[in-house]
mmCIF file of C-alpha atoms in Angstrom:
data_model
loop_
_atom_site.group_PDB
_atom_site.id
_atom_site.type_symbol
_atom_site.label_atom_id
_atom_site.label_comp_id
_atom_site.label_asym_id
_atom_site.label_seq_id
_atom_site.Cartn_x
_atom_site.Cartn_y
_atom_site.Cartn_z
ATOM 1 C CA GLU A 6 -5.230 -15.565 -3.189
ATOM 2 C CA ALA A 7 -2.395 -13.485 -1.791
ATOM 3 C CA GLY A 8 -1.462 -10.354 -3.729
ATOM 4 C CA VAL A 9 1.921 -9.083 -4.847
ATOM 5 C CA ALA A 10 4.168 -8.499 -1.846
ATOM 6 C CA GLN A 11 6.877 -5.863 -1.700
ATOM 7 C CA SER A 12 9.323 -4.745 0.937
ATOM 8 C CA PRO A 13 10.311 -2.418 2.349
ATOM 9 C CA ARG A 14 7.373 -0.022 2.003
ATOM 10 C CA TYR A 15 9.514 3.047 2.641
ATOM 11 C CA LYS A 16 13.229 3.739 2.401
ATOM 12 C CA ILE A 17 15.275 6.875 2.936
ATOM 13 C CA ILE A 18 18.921 6.859 1.897
ATOM 14 C CA GLU A 19 21.629 9.362 1.085
ATOM 15 C CA LYS A 20 22.902 9.793 -2.455
ATOM 16 C CA ARG A 21 25.669 7.405 -3.431
ATOM 17 C CA GLN A 22 24.351 4.749 -1.035
ATOM 18 C CA SER A 23 22.914 1.477 -2.261
ATOM 19 C CA VAL A 24 19.432 0.045 -1.745
ATOM 20 C CA ALA A 25 17.581 -3.150 -2.602
ATOM 21 C CA PHE A 26 13.887 -3.864 -3.028
ATOM 22 C CA TRP A 27 12.182 -7.233 -2.889
ATOM 23 C CA CYS A 28 9.078 -8.487 -4.652
ATOM 24 C CA ASN A 29 7.108 -11.715 -4.424
ATOM 25 C CA PRO A 30 4.533 -12.024 -7.215
ATOM 26 C CA ILE A 31 1.203 -13.802 -7.136
ATOM 27 C CA SER A 32 1.736 -17.556 -7.092
ATOM 28 C CA GLY A 33 1.870 -18.980 -10.603
ATOM 29 C CA HIS A 34 2.351 -15.666 -12.376
ATOM 30 C CA ALA A 35 5.174 -16.135 -14.849
ATOM 31 C CA THR A 36 5.617 -12.487 -15.772
ATOM 32 C CA LEU A 37 7.071 -9.996 -13.324
ATOM 33 C CA TYR A 38 7.564 -6.274 -13.882
ATOM 34 C CA TRP A 39 9.448 -3.536 -12.074
ATOM 35 C CA TYR A 40 8.217 0.018 -12.643
ATOM 36 C CA GLN A 41 9.486 3.390 -11.501
ATOM 37 C CA GLN A 42 6.794 5.978 -10.826
ATOM 38 C CA ILE A 43 7.910 9.533 -10.237
ATOM 39 C CA LEU A 44 5.368 11.810 -8.561
ATOM 40 C CA GLY A 45 2.797 13.057 -11.065
ATOM 41 C CA GLN A 46 3.834 10.629 -13.792
ATOM 42 C CA GLY A 47 2.702 7.241 -14.975
ATOM 43 C CA PRO A 48 4.661 4.074 -14.197
ATOM 44 C CA LYS A 49 7.765 3.597 -16.350
ATOM 45 C CA LEU A 50 8.805 0.013 -17.041
ATOM 46 C CA LEU A 51 12.324 -0.720 -15.838
ATOM 47 C CA ILE A 52 12.489 -4.444 -16.458
ATOM 48 C CA GLN A 53 10.172 -7.310 -17.369
ATOM 49 C CA PHE A 54 10.861 -10.962 -16.601
ATOM 50 C CA GLN A 55 9.218 -14.020 -18.110
ATOM 51 C CA ASN A 56 9.962 -16.749 -15.566
ATOM 52 C CA ASN A 57 13.666 -16.103 -14.848
ATOM 53 C CA GLY A 58 14.506 -14.612 -18.266
ATOM 54 C CA VAL A 59 14.583 -10.908 -19.126
ATOM 55 C CA VAL A 60 12.031 -9.871 -21.774
ATOM 56 C CA ASP A 61 12.718 -6.135 -21.747
ATOM 57 C CA ASP A 62 15.208 -3.997 -19.843
ATOM 58 C CA SER A 63 15.612 -1.230 -22.407
ATOM 59 C CA GLN A 64 14.775 1.512 -19.891
ATOM 60 C CA LEU A 65 16.834 0.154 -17.003
ATOM 61 C CA PRO A 66 19.841 2.408 -16.233
ATOM 62 C CA LYS A 67 22.241 -0.471 -16.208
ATOM 63 C CA ASP A 68 25.169 1.538 -14.870
ATOM 64 C CA ARG A 69 23.412 1.756 -11.502
ATOM 65 C CA PHE A 70 20.344 -0.474 -11.537
ATOM 66 C CA SER A 71 20.279 -4.261 -11.534
ATOM 67 C CA ALA A 72 17.542 -6.831 -11.103
ATOM 68 C CA GLU A 73 17.339 -10.565 -10.843
ATOM 69 C CA ARG A 74 14.746 -13.297 -10.618
ATOM 70 C CA LEU A 75 16.915 -16.313 -10.094
ATOM 71 C CA LYS A 76 14.335 -19.043 -9.478
ATOM 72 C CA GLY A 77 11.568 -17.524 -11.546
ATOM 73 C CA VAL A 78 9.567 -16.546 -8.490
ATOM 74 C CA ASP A 79 10.598 -13.599 -6.322
ATOM 75 C CA SER A 80 12.798 -10.776 -7.527
ATOM 76 C CA THR A 81 15.129 -8.089 -6.234
ATOM 77 C CA LEU A 82 15.877 -4.669 -7.712
ATOM 78 C CA LYS A 83 19.054 -2.912 -6.641
ATOM 79 C CA ILE A 84 20.294 0.631 -7.070
ATOM 80 C CA GLN A 85 23.985 1.306 -6.546
ATOM 81 C CA PRO A 86 24.883 4.135 -6.196
ATOM 82 C CA ALA A 87 21.651 6.069 -5.776
ATOM 83 C CA LYS A 88 21.121 9.554 -7.180
ATOM 84 C CA LEU A 89 18.673 12.236 -6.121
ATOM 85 C CA GLU A 90 16.601 11.659 -9.273
ATOM 86 C CA ASP A 91 15.984 8.046 -8.198
ATOM 87 C CA SER A 92 13.491 9.302 -5.620
ATOM 88 C CA ALA A 93 10.258 7.621 -6.715
ATOM 89 C CA VAL A 94 7.871 4.791 -5.952
ATOM 90 C CA TYR A 95 9.092 1.437 -7.216
ATOM 91 C CA LEU A 96 6.191 -0.785 -8.170
ATOM 92 C CA CYS A 97 6.331 -4.496 -8.766
ATOM 93 C CA ALA A 98 3.589 -6.165 -10.775
ATOM 94 C CA SER A 99 2.857 -9.646 -12.044
ATOM 95 C CA SER A 100 0.632 -11.175 -14.675
ATOM 96 C CA SER A 101 -0.266 -14.500 -16.193
ATOM 97 C CA PRO A 102 -1.161 -15.388 -19.793
ATOM 98 C CA ARG A 103 -3.926 -17.554 -18.353
ATOM 99 C CA ILE A 104 -5.788 -14.381 -17.452
ATOM 100 C CA ALA A 105 -7.707 -13.382 -20.581
ATOM 101 C CA THR A 106 -7.380 -9.666 -19.953
ATOM 102 C CA TYR A 107 -3.594 -9.828 -19.403
ATOM 103 C CA GLU A 108 -4.070 -7.402 -16.546
ATOM 104 C CA GLN A 109 -1.200 -6.667 -14.258
ATOM 105 C CA TYR A 110 -1.531 -6.961 -10.511
ATOM 106 C CA PHE A 111 0.486 -4.388 -8.636
ATOM 107 C CA GLY A 112 2.098 -4.559 -5.248
ATOM 108 C CA PRO A 113 1.854 -1.661 -2.758
ATOM 109 C CA GLY A 114 5.185 -0.217 -3.911
ATOM 110 C CA THR A 115 8.326 0.985 -2.181
ATOM 111 C CA ARG A 116 8.631 4.724 -1.732
ATOM 112 C CA LEU A 117 12.307 5.683 -2.038
ATOM 113 C CA THR A 118 13.609 9.051 -0.936
ATOM 114 C CA VAL A 119 17.208 9.907 -1.798
ATOM 115 C CA THR A 120 18.626 12.880 0.142
ATOM 116 C CA GLY B 29 8.013 6.835 -31.322
ATOM 117 C CA GLN B 30 5.546 5.584 -28.801
ATOM 118 C CA ASN B 31 3.299 8.054 -27.056
ATOM 119 C CA ILE B 32 0.196 8.096 -24.922
ATOM 120 C CA ASP B 33 -1.663 11.353 -24.296
ATOM 121 C CA GLN B 34 -4.374 12.046 -21.766
ATOM 122 C CA PRO B 35 -5.504 15.210 -19.995
ATOM 123 C CA THR B 36 -3.602 16.083 -16.850
ATOM 124 C CA GLU B 37 -6.563 16.958 -14.657
ATOM 125 C CA MET B 38 -10.351 16.971 -14.739
ATOM 126 C CA THR B 39 -12.977 18.085 -12.264
ATOM 127 C CA ALA B 40 -16.543 16.819 -12.125
ATOM 128 C CA THR B 41 -19.494 16.911 -9.761
ATOM 129 C CA GLU B 42 -20.775 14.041 -7.665
ATOM 130 C CA GLY B 43 -23.542 12.176 -9.518
ATOM 131 C CA ALA B 44 -22.437 13.440 -12.928
ATOM 132 C CA ILE B 45 -20.832 11.642 -15.881
ATOM 133 C CA VAL B 46 -17.227 12.236 -16.928
ATOM 134 C CA GLN B 47 -15.296 11.056 -19.985
ATOM 135 C CA ILE B 48 -11.516 10.732 -19.858
ATOM 136 C CA ASN B 49 -9.882 10.573 -23.278
ATOM 137 C CA CYS B 50 -6.688 8.830 -24.306
ATOM 138 C CA THR B 51 -4.881 8.927 -27.638
ATOM 139 C CA TYR B 52 -1.962 6.681 -28.419
ATOM 140 C CA GLN B 53 0.742 6.040 -30.991
ATOM 141 C CA THR B 54 2.534 2.735 -30.552
ATOM 142 C CA SER B 55 4.518 0.467 -32.826
ATOM 143 C CA GLY B 56 2.211 -2.448 -32.101
ATOM 144 C CA PHE B 57 -1.140 -3.043 -30.427
ATOM 145 C CA ASN B 58 -2.282 -5.972 -28.344
ATOM 146 C CA GLY B 59 -4.791 -4.176 -26.165
ATOM 147 C CA LEU B 60 -5.538 -1.059 -24.134
ATOM 148 C CA PHE B 61 -5.972 -0.913 -20.384
ATOM 149 C CA TRP B 62 -7.427 1.540 -17.915
ATOM 150 C CA TYR B 63 -6.165 1.494 -14.349
ATOM 151 C CA GLN B 64 -7.318 3.495 -11.330
ATOM 152 C CA GLN B 65 -4.745 4.777 -8.861
ATOM 153 C CA HIS B 66 -5.696 6.460 -5.606
ATOM 154 C CA ALA B 67 -3.096 8.766 -4.100
ATOM 155 C CA GLY B 68 -0.351 6.805 -2.385
ATOM 156 C CA GLU B 69 -1.673 3.462 -3.603
ATOM 157 C CA ALA B 70 -0.881 1.007 -6.386
ATOM 158 C CA PRO B 71 -2.788 0.991 -9.676
ATOM 159 C CA THR B 72 -5.756 -1.359 -9.894
ATOM 160 C CA PHE B 73 -7.201 -2.769 -13.102
ATOM 161 C CA LEU B 74 -10.436 -1.302 -14.453
ATOM 162 C CA SER B 75 -10.827 -2.435 -18.056
ATOM 163 C CA TYR B 76 -9.240 -4.006 -21.109
ATOM 164 C CA ASN B 77 -10.156 -3.362 -24.741
ATOM 165 C CA VAL B 78 -8.677 -5.275 -27.641
ATOM 166 C CA LEU B 79 -11.475 -4.869 -30.199
ATOM 167 C CA ASP B 80 -13.230 -1.692 -31.322
ATOM 168 C CA GLY B 81 -16.317 -0.722 -29.423
ATOM 169 C CA LEU B 82 -17.658 -0.149 -25.971
ATOM 170 C CA GLU B 83 -17.088 -2.407 -22.972
ATOM 171 C CA GLU B 84 -19.426 -1.761 -20.062
ATOM 172 C CA LYS B 85 -18.756 -2.806 -16.486
ATOM 173 C CA GLY B 86 -21.093 -1.323 -13.921
ATOM 174 C CA ARG B 87 -20.585 2.424 -13.601
ATOM 175 C CA PHE B 88 -17.453 2.291 -15.759
ATOM 176 C CA SER B 89 -17.313 1.862 -19.540
ATOM 177 C CA SER B 90 -14.345 1.938 -21.888
ATOM 178 C CA PHE B 91 -14.341 2.588 -25.622
ATOM 179 C CA LEU B 92 -11.706 1.821 -28.230
ATOM 180 C CA SER B 93 -11.130 2.873 -31.829
ATOM 181 C CA ARG B 94 -7.959 1.234 -33.120
ATOM 182 C CA SER B 95 -8.048 3.073 -36.459
ATOM 183 C CA LYS B 96 -8.056 6.413 -34.653
ATOM 184 C CA GLY B 97 -5.656 5.404 -31.875
ATOM 185 C CA TYR B 98 -8.267 6.587 -29.409
ATOM 186 C CA SER B 99 -9.947 5.390 -26.243
ATOM 187 C CA TYR B 100 -12.066 6.873 -23.515
ATOM 188 C CA LEU B 101 -13.111 5.862 -20.031
ATOM 189 C CA LEU B 102 -16.639 6.846 -19.061
ATOM 190 C CA LEU B 103 -17.547 7.100 -15.398
ATOM 191 C CA LYS B 104 -21.234 7.408 -14.555
ATOM 192 C CA GLU B 105 -22.950 8.403 -11.304
ATOM 193 C CA LEU B 106 -19.729 9.815 -9.948
ATOM 194 C CA GLN B 107 -18.957 9.245 -6.292
ATOM 195 C CA MET B 108 -16.447 11.023 -4.084
ATOM 196 C CA LYS B 109 -14.395 7.821 -3.910
ATOM 197 C CA ASP B 110 -13.830 8.072 -7.682
ATOM 198 C CA SER B 111 -11.380 10.904 -7.029
ATOM 199 C CA ALA B 112 -8.156 9.307 -8.242
ATOM 200 C CA SER B 113 -5.746 9.166 -11.162
ATOM 201 C CA TYR B 114 -6.817 7.179 -14.200
ATOM 202 C CA LEU B 115 -4.022 5.628 -16.218
ATOM 203 C CA CYS B 116 -4.357 4.682 -19.867
ATOM 204 C CA ALA B 117 -1.905 1.930 -20.881
ATOM 205 C CA VAL B 118 -1.230 0.218 -24.187
ATOM 206 C CA ASN B 119 0.285 -3.205 -24.729
ATOM 207 C CA GLY B 120 2.309 -2.728 -27.897
ATOM 208 C CA GLY B 121 3.808 -6.197 -28.016
ATOM 209 C CA PHE B 122 5.785 -7.544 -25.100
ATOM 210 C CA LYS B 123 5.726 -4.216 -23.281
ATOM 211 C CA THR B 124 2.903 -2.190 -21.723
ATOM 212 C CA ILE B 125 3.353 1.574 -21.857
ATOM 213 C CA PHE B 126 1.525 3.811 -19.402
ATOM 214 C CA GLY B 127 0.332 7.347 -19.927
ATOM 215 C CA ALA B 128 0.993 9.998 -17.285
ATOM 216 C CA GLY B 129 -2.525 9.639 -15.941
ATOM 217 C CA THR B 130 -5.505 11.952 -15.536
ATOM 218 C CA ARG B 131 -6.187 13.222 -12.044
ATOM 219 C CA LEU B 132 -9.933 13.340 -11.488
ATOM 220 C CA PHE B 133 -11.342 15.502 -8.725
ATOM 221 C CA VAL B 134 -14.963 14.821 -7.764
ATOM 222 C CA LYS B 135 -16.608 17.676 -5.908
ATOM 223 C CA ALA B 136 -19.812 17.662 -3.908
#
């Protein structure tokens, strides 16, 4: 079974530029999450999708961040314009209610550096 | 508010036992997770507790007391490869909240 795929793995941009990240969850996983993890901190949920609907986006800075999961499979997260404080690892995870433990499977992440 | 507390760092010796504590305050509770995260890598699932008591899985065990809002992860027979961050996370409904993690250093 293929894991959660993310691209790119690394990205360096200047502040005020825009950037997009892509995630393809494990096949059949209905729930998809985007997390921001700043160095030394735990992952912070940005947005959670159930199929193509948003379950929670309360911590998504909507003035600059956007995310979509149009067909209920893969997803993109966009930042426009980026700020220095957006430097972090962006993790995508997926889960399925068919898994009794409700564990989340994480992708390798995208390390974003904003200069 | 919702809060998860765990120690920032711990150091232990190879072959020893270490206990990493986690206390939480959340508006709801559907289960508590422990994840392991090596530096520069994604978190990987270790354990899930939804009922009170101890869950044992090889060298790792996890304990939960819902009335006390408390959990611990017990690592036995420590190995150098166990040096990593250990994240406590609580599913309080639709959302899972992660703690900041405990960085464990295993020394020879």
